[in-house]
Amino acid sequence: MNDNPLIIKKRGEDGSTSISLRIKDNTLIALDRLCKECNYSRNELINVILKYGIDNLKVVENSKEKKE
């Protein structure tokens, strides 16, 4: 037996999870344009954008009041 085994981690053990999502065609075109401009992969740029959005999101109450 080899004394130098190949060690691999199961997917997901790096703290990441694979998901699928639907986005508008125009959004994908813009995303791909940005990826090319910044030299980021789609995955990298989506993670940067999501992190920024989550860190800077402010939830507000709906300003419309119910009329009785």
PDB file of N, CA, C and O in Angstrom:
ATOM      1  N   MET A   1       0.844  -1.187   0.000  1.00  0.00           N
ATOM      2  CA  MET A   1       0.000   0.000   0.000  1.00  0.00           C
ATOM      3  C   MET A   1       0.885   1.244   0.000  1.00  0.00           C
ATOM      4  O   MET A   1       1.964   1.250   0.583  1.00  0.00           O
ATOM      5  N   ASN A   2       0.395   2.275  -0.617  1.00  0.00           N
ATOM      6  CA  ASN A   2       1.126   3.537  -0.725  1.00  0.00           C
ATOM      7  C   ASN A   2       1.160   4.252   0.621  1.00  0.00           C
ATOM      8  O   ASN A   2       0.143   4.405   1.289  1.00  0.00           O
ATOM      9  N   ASP A   3       2.330   4.743   1.025  1.00  0.00           N
ATOM     10  CA  ASP A   3       2.455   5.483   2.286  1.00  0.00           C
ATOM     11  C   ASP A   3       2.077   6.954   2.126  1.00  0.00           C
ATOM     12  O   ASP A   3       2.122   7.706   3.095  1.00  0.00           O
ATOM     13  N   ASN A   4       1.735   7.356   0.929  1.00  0.00           N
ATOM     14  CA  ASN A   4       1.377   8.742   0.653  1.00  0.00           C
ATOM     15  C   ASN A   4      -0.019   8.775   0.028  1.00  0.00           C
ATOM     16  O   ASN A   4      -0.165   8.957  -1.175  1.00  0.00           O
ATOM     17  N   PRO A   5      -1.077   8.609   0.865  1.00  0.00           N
ATOM     18  CA  PRO A   5      -2.430   8.501   0.312  1.00  0.00           C
ATOM     19  C   PRO A   5      -2.937   9.846  -0.211  1.00  0.00           C
ATOM     20  O   PRO A   5      -2.532  10.908   0.258  1.00  0.00           O
ATOM     21  N   LEU A   6      -3.821   9.782  -1.190  1.00  0.00           N
ATOM     22  CA  LEU A   6      -4.521  10.961  -1.671  1.00  0.00           C
ATOM     23  C   LEU A   6      -5.669  11.241  -0.720  1.00  0.00           C
ATOM     24  O   LEU A   6      -6.523  10.380  -0.490  1.00  0.00           O
ATOM     25  N   ILE A   7      -5.682  12.415  -0.123  1.00  0.00           N
ATOM     26  CA  ILE A   7      -6.723  12.781   0.842  1.00  0.00           C
ATOM     27  C   ILE A   7      -7.614  13.833   0.201  1.00  0.00           C
ATOM     28  O   ILE A   7      -7.129  14.850  -0.279  1.00  0.00           O
ATOM     29  N   ILE A   8      -8.913  13.558   0.173  1.00  0.00           N
ATOM     30  CA  ILE A   8      -9.876  14.508  -0.367  1.00  0.00           C
ATOM     31  C   ILE A   8     -10.947  14.774   0.685  1.00  0.00           C
ATOM     32  O   ILE A   8     -11.203  13.945   1.550  1.00  0.00           O
ATOM     33  N   LYS A   9     -11.530  15.960   0.604  1.00  0.00           N
ATOM     34  CA  LYS A   9     -12.623  16.308   1.504  1.00  0.00           C
ATOM     35  C   LYS A   9     -13.940  16.116   0.771  1.00  0.00           C
ATOM     36  O   LYS A   9     -14.021  16.314  -0.440  1.00  0.00           O
ATOM     37  N   LYS A  10     -14.965  15.731   1.513  1.00  0.00           N
ATOM     38  CA  LYS A  10     -16.292  15.640   0.937  1.00  0.00           C
ATOM     39  C   LYS A  10     -16.756  17.044   0.581  1.00  0.00           C
ATOM     40  O   LYS A  10     -16.393  18.018   1.239  1.00  0.00           O
ATOM     41  N   ARG A  11     -17.548  17.143  -0.470  1.00  0.00           N
ATOM     42  CA  ARG A  11     -18.080  18.441  -0.859  1.00  0.00           C
ATOM     43  C   ARG A  11     -18.906  19.033   0.267  1.00  0.00           C
ATOM     44  O   ARG A  11     -19.616  18.327   0.969  1.00  0.00           O
ATOM     45  N   GLY A  12     -18.787  20.342   0.416  1.00  0.00           N
ATOM     46  CA  GLY A  12     -19.548  21.035   1.447  1.00  0.00           C
ATOM     47  C   GLY A  12     -18.761  21.225   2.727  1.00  0.00           C
ATOM     48  O   GLY A  12     -19.113  22.049   3.542  1.00  0.00           O
ATOM     49  N   GLU A  13     -17.684  20.490   2.911  1.00  0.00           N
ATOM     50  CA  GLU A  13     -16.916  20.618   4.138  1.00  0.00           C
ATOM     51  C   GLU A  13     -16.045  21.878   4.168  1.00  0.00           C
ATOM     52  O   GLU A  13     -15.392  22.153   5.140  1.00  0.00           O
ATOM     53  N   ASP A  14     -16.043  22.639   3.091  1.00  0.00           N
ATOM     54  CA  ASP A  14     -15.284  23.886   3.066  1.00  0.00           C
ATOM     55  C   ASP A  14     -16.133  25.061   3.527  1.00  0.00           C
ATOM     56  O   ASP A  14     -15.750  26.208   3.404  1.00  0.00           O
ATOM     57  N   GLY A  15     -17.311  24.766   4.066  1.00  0.00           N
ATOM     58  CA  GLY A  15     -18.197  25.821   4.545  1.00  0.00           C
ATOM     59  C   GLY A  15     -19.107  26.361   3.450  1.00  0.00           C
ATOM     60  O   GLY A  15     -19.796  27.340   3.643  1.00  0.00           O
ATOM     61  N   SER A  16     -19.098  25.726   2.300  1.00  0.00           N
ATOM     62  CA  SER A  16     -19.927  26.166   1.182  1.00  0.00           C
ATOM     63  C   SER A  16     -20.986  25.129   0.866  1.00  0.00           C
ATOM     64  O   SER A  16     -20.817  23.949   1.139  1.00  0.00           O
ATOM     65  N   THR A  17     -22.068  25.593   0.271  1.00  0.00           N
ATOM     66  CA  THR A  17     -23.139  24.724  -0.170  1.00  0.00           C
ATOM     67  C   THR A  17     -23.501  25.101  -1.597  1.00  0.00           C
ATOM     68  O   THR A  17     -23.571  26.287  -1.912  1.00  0.00           O
ATOM     69  N   SER A  18     -23.706  24.123  -2.428  1.00  0.00           N
ATOM     70  CA  SER A  18     -24.122  24.389  -3.806  1.00  0.00           C
ATOM     71  C   SER A  18     -25.619  24.606  -3.849  1.00  0.00           C
ATOM     72  O   SER A  18     -26.381  23.871  -3.215  1.00  0.00           O
ATOM     73  N   ILE A  19     -26.032  25.625  -4.597  1.00  0.00           N
ATOM     74  CA  ILE A  19     -27.455  25.907  -4.802  1.00  0.00           C
ATOM     75  C   ILE A  19     -27.659  26.230  -6.274  1.00  0.00           C
ATOM     76  O   ILE A  19     -26.710  26.495  -7.002  1.00  0.00           O
ATOM     77  N   SER A  20     -28.905  26.214  -6.703  1.00  0.00           N
ATOM     78  CA  SER A  20     -29.216  26.713  -8.038  1.00  0.00           C
ATOM     79  C   SER A  20     -30.201  27.861  -7.863  1.00  0.00           C
ATOM     80  O   SER A  20     -30.920  27.933  -6.871  1.00  0.00           O
ATOM     81  N   LEU A  21     -30.200  28.776  -8.810  1.00  0.00           N
ATOM     82  CA  LEU A  21     -31.128  29.889  -8.740  1.00  0.00           C
ATOM     83  C   LEU A  21     -31.485  30.356 -10.138  1.00  0.00           C
ATOM     84  O   LEU A  21     -30.769  30.084 -11.097  1.00  0.00           O
ATOM     85  N   ARG A  22     -32.594  31.036 -10.235  1.00  0.00           N
ATOM     86  CA  ARG A  22     -33.031  31.601 -11.508  1.00  0.00           C
ATOM     87  C   ARG A  22     -32.792  33.103 -11.449  1.00  0.00           C
ATOM     88  O   ARG A  22     -33.112  33.750 -10.458  1.00  0.00           O
ATOM     89  N   ILE A  23     -32.207  33.631 -12.514  1.00  0.00           N
ATOM     90  CA  ILE A  23     -32.031  35.076 -12.611  1.00  0.00           C
ATOM     91  C   ILE A  23     -32.454  35.525 -14.002  1.00  0.00           C
ATOM     92  O   ILE A  23     -32.469  34.739 -14.954  1.00  0.00           O
ATOM     93  N   LYS A  24     -32.793  36.777 -14.125  1.00  0.00           N
ATOM     94  CA  LYS A  24     -33.217  37.337 -15.404  1.00  0.00           C
ATOM     95  C   LYS A  24     -32.043  37.312 -16.383  1.00  0.00           C
ATOM     96  O   LYS A  24     -30.882  37.443 -16.003  1.00  0.00           O
ATOM     97  N   ASP A  25     -32.363  37.149 -17.661  1.00  0.00           N
ATOM     98  CA  ASP A  25     -31.338  37.106 -18.701  1.00  0.00           C
ATOM     99  C   ASP A  25     -30.458  38.353 -18.681  1.00  0.00           C
ATOM    100  O   ASP A  25     -29.233  38.259 -18.791  1.00  0.00           O
ATOM    101  N   ASN A  26     -31.082  39.524 -18.538  1.00  0.00           N
ATOM    102  CA  ASN A  26     -30.311  40.770 -18.523  1.00  0.00           C
ATOM    103  C   ASN A  26     -29.368  40.849 -17.325  1.00  0.00           C
ATOM    104  O   ASN A  26     -28.280  41.418 -17.426  1.00  0.00           O
ATOM    105  N   THR A  27     -29.799  40.292 -16.203  1.00  0.00           N
ATOM    106  CA  THR A  27     -28.943  40.283 -15.017  1.00  0.00           C
ATOM    107  C   THR A  27     -27.722  39.397 -15.258  1.00  0.00           C
ATOM    108  O   THR A  27     -26.597  39.764 -14.900  1.00  0.00           O
ATOM    109  N   LEU A  28     -27.939  38.252 -15.883  1.00  0.00           N
ATOM    110  CA  LEU A  28     -26.830  37.354 -16.184  1.00  0.00           C
ATOM    111  C   LEU A  28     -25.852  37.986 -17.166  1.00  0.00           C
ATOM    112  O   LEU A  28     -24.637  37.872 -17.004  1.00  0.00           O
ATOM    113  N   ILE A  29     -26.373  38.669 -18.156  1.00  0.00           N
ATOM    114  CA  ILE A  29     -25.508  39.354 -19.122  1.00  0.00           C
ATOM    115  C   ILE A  29     -24.653  40.402 -18.411  1.00  0.00           C
ATOM    116  O   ILE A  29     -23.444  40.487 -18.631  1.00  0.00           O
ATOM    117  N   ALA A  30     -25.275  41.189 -17.544  1.00  0.00           N
ATOM    118  CA  ALA A  30     -24.537  42.212 -16.794  1.00  0.00           C
ATOM    119  C   ALA A  30     -23.513  41.571 -15.862  1.00  0.00           C
ATOM    120  O   ALA A  30     -22.376  42.058 -15.737  1.00  0.00           O
ATOM    121  N   LEU A  31     -23.890  40.478 -15.217  1.00  0.00           N
ATOM    122  CA  LEU A  31     -22.976  39.777 -14.311  1.00  0.00           C
ATOM    123  C   LEU A  31     -21.769  39.254 -15.074  1.00  0.00           C
ATOM    124  O   LEU A  31     -20.625  39.432 -14.645  1.00  0.00           O
ATOM    125  N   ASP A  32     -22.007  38.621 -16.206  1.00  0.00           N
ATOM    126  CA  ASP A  32     -20.902  38.095 -17.011  1.00  0.00           C
ATOM    127  C   ASP A  32     -19.987  39.208 -17.512  1.00  0.00           C
ATOM    128  O   ASP A  32     -18.763  39.046 -17.570  1.00  0.00           O
ATOM    129  N   ARG A  33     -20.563  40.350 -17.848  1.00  0.00           N
ATOM    130  CA  ARG A  33     -19.768  41.497 -18.278  1.00  0.00           C
ATOM    131  C   ARG A  33     -18.856  41.955 -17.133  1.00  0.00           C
ATOM    132  O   ARG A  33     -17.669  42.216 -17.336  1.00  0.00           O
ATOM    133  N   LEU A  34     -19.413  42.047 -15.941  1.00  0.00           N
ATOM    134  CA  LEU A  34     -18.624  42.446 -14.765  1.00  0.00           C
ATOM    135  C   LEU A  34     -17.541  41.422 -14.442  1.00  0.00           C
ATOM    136  O   LEU A  34     -16.416  41.796 -14.084  1.00  0.00           O
ATOM    137  N   CYS A  35     -17.877  40.149 -14.562  1.00  0.00           N
ATOM    138  CA  CYS A  35     -16.891  39.095 -14.297  1.00  0.00           C
ATOM    139  C   CYS A  35     -15.695  39.230 -15.225  1.00  0.00           C
ATOM    140  O   CYS A  35     -14.541  39.125 -14.789  1.00  0.00           O
ATOM    141  N   LYS A  36     -15.976  39.465 -16.480  1.00  0.00           N
ATOM    142  CA  LYS A  36     -14.895  39.612 -17.458  1.00  0.00           C
ATOM    143  C   LYS A  36     -14.053  40.852 -17.154  1.00  0.00           C
ATOM    144  O   LYS A  36     -12.831  40.810 -17.195  1.00  0.00           O
ATOM    145  N   GLU A  37     -14.726  41.944 -16.819  1.00  0.00           N
ATOM    146  CA  GLU A  37     -14.038  43.202 -16.514  1.00  0.00           C
ATOM    147  C   GLU A  37     -13.157  43.093 -15.271  1.00  0.00           C
ATOM    148  O   GLU A  37     -12.047  43.623 -15.231  1.00  0.00           O
ATOM    149  N   CYS A  38     -13.651  42.394 -14.252  1.00  0.00           N
ATOM    150  CA  CYS A  38     -12.939  42.300 -12.964  1.00  0.00           C
ATOM    151  C   CYS A  38     -12.073  41.054 -12.839  1.00  0.00           C
ATOM    152  O   CYS A  38     -11.383  40.897 -11.836  1.00  0.00           O
ATOM    153  N   ASN A  39     -12.176  40.154 -13.816  1.00  0.00           N
ATOM    154  CA  ASN A  39     -11.442  38.889 -13.779  1.00  0.00           C
ATOM    155  C   ASN A  39     -11.837  38.027 -12.572  1.00  0.00           C
ATOM    156  O   ASN A  39     -10.991  37.448 -11.898  1.00  0.00           O
ATOM    157  N   TYR A  40     -13.136  37.991 -12.290  1.00  0.00           N
ATOM    158  CA  TYR A  40     -13.698  37.137 -11.251  1.00  0.00           C
ATOM    159  C   TYR A  40     -14.516  36.046 -11.932  1.00  0.00           C
ATOM    160  O   TYR A  40     -15.083  36.274 -12.999  1.00  0.00           O
ATOM    161  N   SER A  41     -14.631  34.898 -11.285  1.00  0.00           N
ATOM    162  CA  SER A  41     -15.573  33.899 -11.767  1.00  0.00           C
ATOM    163  C   SER A  41     -16.979  34.346 -11.355  1.00  0.00           C
ATOM    164  O   SER A  41     -17.136  35.197 -10.479  1.00  0.00           O
ATOM    165  N   ARG A  42     -17.988  33.777 -11.990  1.00  0.00           N
ATOM    166  CA  ARG A  42     -19.363  34.090 -11.585  1.00  0.00           C
ATOM    167  C   ARG A  42     -19.556  33.821 -10.100  1.00  0.00           C
ATOM    168  O   ARG A  42     -20.138  34.617  -9.369  1.00  0.00           O
ATOM    169  N   ASN A  43     -19.102  32.648  -9.675  1.00  0.00           N
ATOM    170  CA  ASN A  43     -19.262  32.253  -8.279  1.00  0.00           C
ATOM    171  C   ASN A  43     -18.623  33.271  -7.337  1.00  0.00           C
ATOM    172  O   ASN A  43     -19.225  33.678  -6.342  1.00  0.00           O
ATOM    173  N   GLU A  44     -17.395  33.675  -7.641  1.00  0.00           N
ATOM    174  CA  GLU A  44     -16.697  34.636  -6.778  1.00  0.00           C
ATOM    175  C   GLU A  44     -17.444  35.959  -6.711  1.00  0.00           C
ATOM    176  O   GLU A  44     -17.650  36.510  -5.622  1.00  0.00           O
ATOM    177  N   LEU A  45     -17.853  36.470  -7.865  1.00  0.00           N
ATOM    178  CA  LEU A  45     -18.518  37.771  -7.887  1.00  0.00           C
ATOM    179  C   LEU A  45     -19.888  37.714  -7.219  1.00  0.00           C
ATOM    180  O   LEU A  45     -20.261  38.624  -6.479  1.00  0.00           O
ATOM    181  N   ILE A  46     -20.639  36.651  -7.455  1.00  0.00           N
ATOM    182  CA  ILE A  46     -21.940  36.507  -6.792  1.00  0.00           C
ATOM    183  C   ILE A  46     -21.758  36.489  -5.279  1.00  0.00           C
ATOM    184  O   ILE A  46     -22.509  37.130  -4.544  1.00  0.00           O
ATOM    185  N   ASN A  47     -20.742  35.788  -4.782  1.00  0.00           N
ATOM    186  CA  ASN A  47     -20.489  35.760  -3.343  1.00  0.00           C
ATOM    187  C   ASN A  47     -20.106  37.125  -2.798  1.00  0.00           C
ATOM    188  O   ASN A  47     -20.551  37.519  -1.714  1.00  0.00           O
ATOM    189  N   VAL A  48     -19.303  37.884  -3.534  1.00  0.00           N
ATOM    190  CA  VAL A  48     -18.933  39.239  -3.113  1.00  0.00           C
ATOM    191  C   VAL A  48     -20.177  40.124  -3.035  1.00  0.00           C
ATOM    192  O   VAL A  48     -20.395  40.836  -2.052  1.00  0.00           O
ATOM    193  N   ILE A  49     -21.004  40.072  -4.079  1.00  0.00           N
ATOM    194  CA  ILE A  49     -22.210  40.891  -4.134  1.00  0.00           C
ATOM    195  C   ILE A  49     -23.190  40.497  -3.022  1.00  0.00           C
ATOM    196  O   ILE A  49     -23.765  41.365  -2.343  1.00  0.00           O
ATOM    197  N   LEU A  50     -23.392  39.196  -2.813  1.00  0.00           N
ATOM    198  CA  LEU A  50     -24.300  38.742  -1.753  1.00  0.00           C
ATOM    199  C   LEU A  50     -23.804  39.160  -0.372  1.00  0.00           C
ATOM    200  O   LEU A  50     -24.582  39.617   0.470  1.00  0.00           O
ATOM    201  N   LYS A  51     -22.508  39.001  -0.117  1.00  0.00           N
ATOM    202  CA  LYS A  51     -21.947  39.384   1.180  1.00  0.00           C
ATOM    203  C   LYS A  51     -22.165  40.870   1.430  1.00  0.00           C
ATOM    204  O   LYS A  51     -22.608  41.283   2.504  1.00  0.00           O
ATOM    205  N   TYR A  52     -21.866  41.693   0.416  1.00  0.00           N
ATOM    206  CA  TYR A  52     -22.061  43.138   0.553  1.00  0.00           C
ATOM    207  C   TYR A  52     -23.537  43.459   0.811  1.00  0.00           C
ATOM    208  O   TYR A  52     -23.864  44.243   1.694  1.00  0.00           O
ATOM    209  N   GLY A  53     -24.415  42.839   0.035  1.00  0.00           N
ATOM    210  CA  GLY A  53     -25.843  43.091   0.191  1.00  0.00           C
ATOM    211  C   GLY A  53     -26.358  42.712   1.571  1.00  0.00           C
ATOM    212  O   GLY A  53     -27.109  43.460   2.200  1.00  0.00           O
ATOM    213  N   ILE A  54     -25.951  41.562   2.060  1.00  0.00           N
ATOM    214  CA  ILE A  54     -26.388  41.113   3.384  1.00  0.00           C
ATOM    215  C   ILE A  54     -25.837  42.023   4.473  1.00  0.00           C
ATOM    216  O   ILE A  54     -26.552  42.415   5.398  1.00  0.00           O
ATOM    217  N   ASP A  55     -24.571  42.396   4.349  1.00  0.00           N
ATOM    218  CA  ASP A  55     -23.943  43.261   5.362  1.00  0.00           C
ATOM    219  C   ASP A  55     -24.518  44.674   5.372  1.00  0.00           C
ATOM    220  O   ASP A  55     -24.439  45.367   6.378  1.00  0.00           O
ATOM    221  N   ASN A  56     -25.094  45.112   4.264  1.00  0.00           N
ATOM    222  CA  ASN A  56     -25.565  46.499   4.156  1.00  0.00           C
ATOM    223  C   ASN A  56     -27.068  46.620   3.973  1.00  0.00           C
ATOM    224  O   ASN A  56     -27.568  47.695   3.665  1.00  0.00           O
ATOM    225  N   LEU A  57     -27.785  45.542   4.194  1.00  0.00           N
ATOM    226  CA  LEU A  57     -29.232  45.523   4.024  1.00  0.00           C
ATOM    227  C   LEU A  57     -29.927  46.170   5.214  1.00  0.00           C
ATOM    228  O   LEU A  57     -29.528  45.975   6.366  1.00  0.00           O
ATOM    229  N   LYS A  58     -30.936  46.953   4.939  1.00  0.00           N
ATOM    230  CA  LYS A  58     -31.761  47.535   5.994  1.00  0.00           C
ATOM    231  C   LYS A  58     -33.207  47.157   5.703  1.00  0.00           C
ATOM    232  O   LYS A  58     -33.731  47.450   4.625  1.00  0.00           O
ATOM    233  N   VAL A  59     -33.844  46.496   6.638  1.00  0.00           N
ATOM    234  CA  VAL A  59     -35.243  46.091   6.493  1.00  0.00           C
ATOM    235  C   VAL A  59     -36.108  47.168   7.122  1.00  0.00           C
ATOM    236  O   VAL A  59     -35.870  47.594   8.249  1.00  0.00           O
ATOM    237  N   VAL A  60     -37.108  47.640   6.384  1.00  0.00           N
ATOM    238  CA  VAL A  60     -38.013  48.668   6.895  1.00  0.00           C
ATOM    239  C   VAL A  60     -39.443  48.146   6.833  1.00  0.00           C
ATOM    240  O   VAL A  60     -39.764  47.262   6.039  1.00  0.00           O
ATOM    241  N   GLU A  61     -40.263  48.714   7.674  1.00  0.00           N
ATOM    242  CA  GLU A  61     -41.673  48.341   7.684  1.00  0.00           C
ATOM    243  C   GLU A  61     -42.341  48.867   6.415  1.00  0.00           C
ATOM    244  O   GLU A  61     -41.919  49.885   5.856  1.00  0.00           O
ATOM    245  N   ASN A  62     -43.391  48.209   5.994  1.00  0.00           N
ATOM    246  CA  ASN A  62     -44.171  48.660   4.853  1.00  0.00           C
ATOM    247  C   ASN A  62     -44.831  49.967   5.235  1.00  0.00           C
ATOM    248  O   ASN A  62     -45.524  50.062   6.254  1.00  0.00           O
ATOM    249  N   SER A  63     -44.661  51.010   4.433  1.00  0.00           N
ATOM    250  CA  SER A  63     -45.179  52.328   4.771  1.00  0.00           C
ATOM    251  C   SER A  63     -46.671  52.462   4.524  1.00  0.00           C
ATOM    252  O   SER A  63     -47.290  53.417   4.961  1.00  0.00           O
ATOM    253  N   LYS A  64     -47.273  51.518   3.813  1.00  0.00           N
ATOM    254  CA  LYS A  64     -48.710  51.565   3.546  1.00  0.00           C
ATOM    255  C   LYS A  64     -49.467  51.098   4.788  1.00  0.00           C
ATOM    256  O   LYS A  64     -49.222  50.018   5.289  1.00  0.00           O
ATOM    257  N   GLU A  65     -50.362  51.919   5.261  1.00  0.00           N
ATOM    258  CA  GLU A  65     -51.196  51.530   6.410  1.00  0.00           C
ATOM    259  C   GLU A  65     -52.490  50.929   5.895  1.00  0.00           C
ATOM    260  O   GLU A  65     -53.019  51.350   4.878  1.00  0.00           O
ATOM    261  N   LYS A  66     -52.995  49.943   6.619  1.00  0.00           N
ATOM    262  CA  LYS A  66     -54.272  49.335   6.244  1.00  0.00           C
ATOM    263  C   LYS A  66     -55.401  50.330   6.510  1.00  0.00           C
ATOM    264  O   LYS A  66     -55.449  50.948   7.553  1.00  0.00           O
ATOM    265  N   LYS A  67     -56.277  50.478   5.528  1.00  0.00           N
ATOM    266  CA  LYS A  67     -57.433  51.349   5.713  1.00  0.00           C
ATOM    267  C   LYS A  67     -58.600  50.520   6.203  1.00  0.00           C
ATOM    268  O   LYS A  67     -58.874  49.455   5.692  1.00  0.00           O
ATOM    269  N   GLU A  68     -59.247  51.030   7.218  1.00  0.00           N
ATOM    270  CA  GLU A  68     -60.381  50.287   7.791  1.00  0.00           C
ATOM    271  C   GLU A  68     -61.675  50.795   7.230  1.00  0.00           C
ATOM    272  O   GLU A  68     -61.858  51.848   6.820  1.00  0.00           O
TER     273      GLU A  68
END
